[in-house]
PDB file of C-alpha atoms in Angstrom:
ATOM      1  CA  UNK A1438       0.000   0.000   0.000  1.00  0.00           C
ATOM      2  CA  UNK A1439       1.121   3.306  -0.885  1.00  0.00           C
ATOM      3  CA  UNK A1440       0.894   6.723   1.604  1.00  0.00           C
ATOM      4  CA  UNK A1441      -2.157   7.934  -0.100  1.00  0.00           C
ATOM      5  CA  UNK A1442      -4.098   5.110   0.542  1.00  0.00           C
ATOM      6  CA  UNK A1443      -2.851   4.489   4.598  1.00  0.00           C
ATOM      7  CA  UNK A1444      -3.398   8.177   4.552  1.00  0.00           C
ATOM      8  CA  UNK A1445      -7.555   7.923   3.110  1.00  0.00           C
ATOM      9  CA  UNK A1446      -8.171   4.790   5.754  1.00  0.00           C
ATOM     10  CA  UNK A1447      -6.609   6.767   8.645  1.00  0.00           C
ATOM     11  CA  UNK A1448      -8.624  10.379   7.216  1.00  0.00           C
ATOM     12  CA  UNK A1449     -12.100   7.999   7.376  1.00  0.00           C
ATOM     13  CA  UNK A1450     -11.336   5.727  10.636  1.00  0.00           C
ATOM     14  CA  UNK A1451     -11.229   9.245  12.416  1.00  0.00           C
ATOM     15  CA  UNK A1452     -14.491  10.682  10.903  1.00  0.00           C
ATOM     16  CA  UNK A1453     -16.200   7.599  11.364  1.00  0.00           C
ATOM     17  CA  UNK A1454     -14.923   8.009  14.902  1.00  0.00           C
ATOM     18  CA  UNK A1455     -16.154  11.267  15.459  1.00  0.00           C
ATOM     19  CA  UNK A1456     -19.494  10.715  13.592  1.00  0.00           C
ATOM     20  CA  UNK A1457     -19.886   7.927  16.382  1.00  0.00           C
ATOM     21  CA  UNK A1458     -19.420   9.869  19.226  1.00  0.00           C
ATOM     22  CA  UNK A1459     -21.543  12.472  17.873  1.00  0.00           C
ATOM     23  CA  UNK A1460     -24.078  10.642  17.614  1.00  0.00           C
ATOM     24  CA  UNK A1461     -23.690   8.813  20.540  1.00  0.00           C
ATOM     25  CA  UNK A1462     -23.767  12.776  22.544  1.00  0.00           C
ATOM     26  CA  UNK A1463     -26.673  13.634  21.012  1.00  0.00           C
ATOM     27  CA  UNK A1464     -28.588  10.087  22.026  1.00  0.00           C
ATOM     28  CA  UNK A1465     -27.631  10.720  25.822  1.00  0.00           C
ATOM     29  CA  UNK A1466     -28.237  14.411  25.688  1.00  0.00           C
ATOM     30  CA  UNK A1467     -32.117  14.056  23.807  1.00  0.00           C
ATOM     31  CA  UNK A1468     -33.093  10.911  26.208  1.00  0.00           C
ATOM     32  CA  UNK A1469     -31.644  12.294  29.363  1.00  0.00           C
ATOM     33  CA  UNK A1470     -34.408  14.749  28.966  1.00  0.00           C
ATOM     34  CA  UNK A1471     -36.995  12.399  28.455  1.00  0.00           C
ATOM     35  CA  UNK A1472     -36.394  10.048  31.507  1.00  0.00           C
ATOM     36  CA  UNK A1473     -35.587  12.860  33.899  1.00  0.00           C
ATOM     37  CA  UNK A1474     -37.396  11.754  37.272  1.00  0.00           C
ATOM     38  CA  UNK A1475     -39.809  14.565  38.602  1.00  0.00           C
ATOM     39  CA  UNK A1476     -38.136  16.489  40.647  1.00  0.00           C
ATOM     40  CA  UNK A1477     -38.214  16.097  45.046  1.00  0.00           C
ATOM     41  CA  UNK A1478     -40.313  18.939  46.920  1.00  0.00           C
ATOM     42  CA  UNK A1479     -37.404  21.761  47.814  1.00  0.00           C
ATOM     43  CA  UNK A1480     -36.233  21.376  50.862  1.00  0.00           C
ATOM     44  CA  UNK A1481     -36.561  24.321  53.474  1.00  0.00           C
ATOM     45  CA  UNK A1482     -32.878  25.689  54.148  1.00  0.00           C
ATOM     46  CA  UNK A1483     -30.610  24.925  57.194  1.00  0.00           C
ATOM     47  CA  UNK A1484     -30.779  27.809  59.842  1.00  0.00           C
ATOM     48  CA  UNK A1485     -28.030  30.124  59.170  1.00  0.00           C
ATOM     49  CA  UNK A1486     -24.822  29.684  61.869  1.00  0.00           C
ATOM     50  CA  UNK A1487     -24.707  32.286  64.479  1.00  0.00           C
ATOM     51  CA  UNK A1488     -22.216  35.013  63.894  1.00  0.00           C
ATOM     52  CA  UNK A1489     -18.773  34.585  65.910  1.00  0.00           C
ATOM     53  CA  UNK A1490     -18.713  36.789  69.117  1.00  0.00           C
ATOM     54  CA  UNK A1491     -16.106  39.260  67.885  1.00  0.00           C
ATOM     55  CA  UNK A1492     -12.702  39.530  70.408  1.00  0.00           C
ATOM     56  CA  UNK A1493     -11.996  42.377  72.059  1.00  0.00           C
ATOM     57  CA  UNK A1494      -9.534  44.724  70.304  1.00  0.00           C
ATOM     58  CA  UNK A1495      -5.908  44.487  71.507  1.00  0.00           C
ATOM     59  CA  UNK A1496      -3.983  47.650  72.286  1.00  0.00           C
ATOM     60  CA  UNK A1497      -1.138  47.696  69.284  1.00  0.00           C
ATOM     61  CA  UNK A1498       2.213  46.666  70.015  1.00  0.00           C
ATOM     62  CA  UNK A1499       4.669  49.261  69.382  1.00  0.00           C
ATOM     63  CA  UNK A1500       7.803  48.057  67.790  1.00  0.00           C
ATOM     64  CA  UNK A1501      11.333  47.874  69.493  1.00  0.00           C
ATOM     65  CA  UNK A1502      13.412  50.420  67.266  1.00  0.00           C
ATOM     66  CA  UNK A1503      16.757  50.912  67.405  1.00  0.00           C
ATOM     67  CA  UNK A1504      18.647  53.773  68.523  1.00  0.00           C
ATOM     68  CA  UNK A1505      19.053  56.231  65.699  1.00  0.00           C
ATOM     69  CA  UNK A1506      16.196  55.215  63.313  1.00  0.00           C
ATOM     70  CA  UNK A1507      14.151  57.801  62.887  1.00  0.00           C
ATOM     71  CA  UNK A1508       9.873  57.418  63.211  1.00  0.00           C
ATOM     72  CA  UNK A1509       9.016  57.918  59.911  1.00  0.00           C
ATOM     73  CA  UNK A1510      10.714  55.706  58.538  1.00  0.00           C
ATOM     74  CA  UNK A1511       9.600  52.884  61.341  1.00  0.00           C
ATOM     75  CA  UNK A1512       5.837  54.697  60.038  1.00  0.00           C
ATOM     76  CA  UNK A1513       6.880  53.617  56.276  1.00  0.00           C
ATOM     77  CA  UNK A1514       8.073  50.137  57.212  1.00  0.00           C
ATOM     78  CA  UNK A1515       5.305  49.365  59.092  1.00  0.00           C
ATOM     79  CA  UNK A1516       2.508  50.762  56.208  1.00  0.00           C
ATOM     80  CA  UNK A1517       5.129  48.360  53.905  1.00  0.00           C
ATOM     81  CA  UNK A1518       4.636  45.479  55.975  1.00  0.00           C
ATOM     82  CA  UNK A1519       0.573  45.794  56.171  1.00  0.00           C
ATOM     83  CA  UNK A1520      -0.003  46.443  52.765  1.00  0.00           C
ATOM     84  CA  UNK A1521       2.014  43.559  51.492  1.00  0.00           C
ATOM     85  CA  UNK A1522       0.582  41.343  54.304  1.00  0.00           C
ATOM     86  CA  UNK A1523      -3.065  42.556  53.638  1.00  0.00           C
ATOM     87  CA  UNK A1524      -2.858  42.933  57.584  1.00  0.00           C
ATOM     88  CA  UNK A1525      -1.946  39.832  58.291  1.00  0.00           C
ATOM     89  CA  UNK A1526       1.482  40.959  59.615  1.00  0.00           C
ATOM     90  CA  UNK A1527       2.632  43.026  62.381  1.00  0.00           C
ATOM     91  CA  UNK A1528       6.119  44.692  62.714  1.00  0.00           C
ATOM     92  CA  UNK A1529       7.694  43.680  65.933  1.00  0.00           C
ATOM     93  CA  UNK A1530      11.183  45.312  65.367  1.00  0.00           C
ATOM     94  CA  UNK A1531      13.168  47.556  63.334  1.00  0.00           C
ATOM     95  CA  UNK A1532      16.783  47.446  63.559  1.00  0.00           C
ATOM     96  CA  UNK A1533      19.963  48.018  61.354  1.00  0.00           C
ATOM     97  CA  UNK A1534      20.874  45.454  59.194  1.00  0.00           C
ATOM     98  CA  UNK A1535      24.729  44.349  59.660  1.00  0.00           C
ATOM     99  CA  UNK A1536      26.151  43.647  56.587  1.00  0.00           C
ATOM    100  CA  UNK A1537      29.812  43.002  55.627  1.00  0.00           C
ATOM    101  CA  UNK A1538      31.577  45.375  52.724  1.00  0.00           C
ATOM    102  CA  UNK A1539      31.030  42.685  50.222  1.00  0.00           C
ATOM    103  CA  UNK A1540      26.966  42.712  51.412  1.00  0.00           C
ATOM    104  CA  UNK A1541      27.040  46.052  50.729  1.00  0.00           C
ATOM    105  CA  UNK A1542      28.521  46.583  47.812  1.00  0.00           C
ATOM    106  CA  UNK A1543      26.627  44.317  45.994  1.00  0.00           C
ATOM    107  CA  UNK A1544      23.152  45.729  47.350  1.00  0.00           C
ATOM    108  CA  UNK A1545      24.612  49.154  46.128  1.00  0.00           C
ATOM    109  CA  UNK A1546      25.605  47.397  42.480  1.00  0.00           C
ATOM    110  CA  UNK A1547      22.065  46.030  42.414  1.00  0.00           C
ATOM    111  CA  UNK A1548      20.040  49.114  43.323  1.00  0.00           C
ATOM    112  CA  UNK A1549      22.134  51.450  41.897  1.00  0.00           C
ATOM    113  CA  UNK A1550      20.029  52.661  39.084  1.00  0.00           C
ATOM    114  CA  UNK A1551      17.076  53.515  40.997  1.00  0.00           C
TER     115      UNK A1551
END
């Protein structure tokens, strides 16, 4: 057998196939409708669950800062922090980082052009 002909059986095994299942979809589909058992009386819905007794608020913690950081920028850290966390998170310190030469050399190479 040549490719032409393996080619024209494979072409009409496929549409055959597909004609089948077709057919077969729109058999279940049209009957399903037909035998459909009537449907049960609705059933009254379940009592809705109490609402949780909200906690009392909790005074916020203030952060330990370090010596020589000044507030506003413990304010921005902290407005960082929540808005990334969605409120989640709290910021319990602020401190200094200590970084070697090295550390910081490569933080300035890396954030130099902004």
């Amino acid at each position: 057998m040549d490719t032409n002909t393996i080619l024209t059986i494979v072409i009409a095994v496929v549409g055959l196939a597909v004609a089948l299942f077709a057919l077969n979809r729109s058999r279940s589909s049209s009957g399903a409708s037909e035998a459909r058992p009537a449907e049960a009386p609705a059933m009254p819905a379940p009592p809705a669950p109490k609402a949780p007794v909200p906690a009392a608020p909790r005074a916020p913690q203030v952060p330990q800062v370090e010596a020589g950081i000044p507030p506003e920028v413990v304010a921005v850290i902290a407005a960082a922090v929540c808005a990334m966390g969605g409120g989640k998170y709290t910021l319990k310190a602020v401190r200094r980082a200590d970084r070697s030469a090295w550390a910081r050399a490569g933080a300035f190479d890396v954030t130099e052009p902004f």
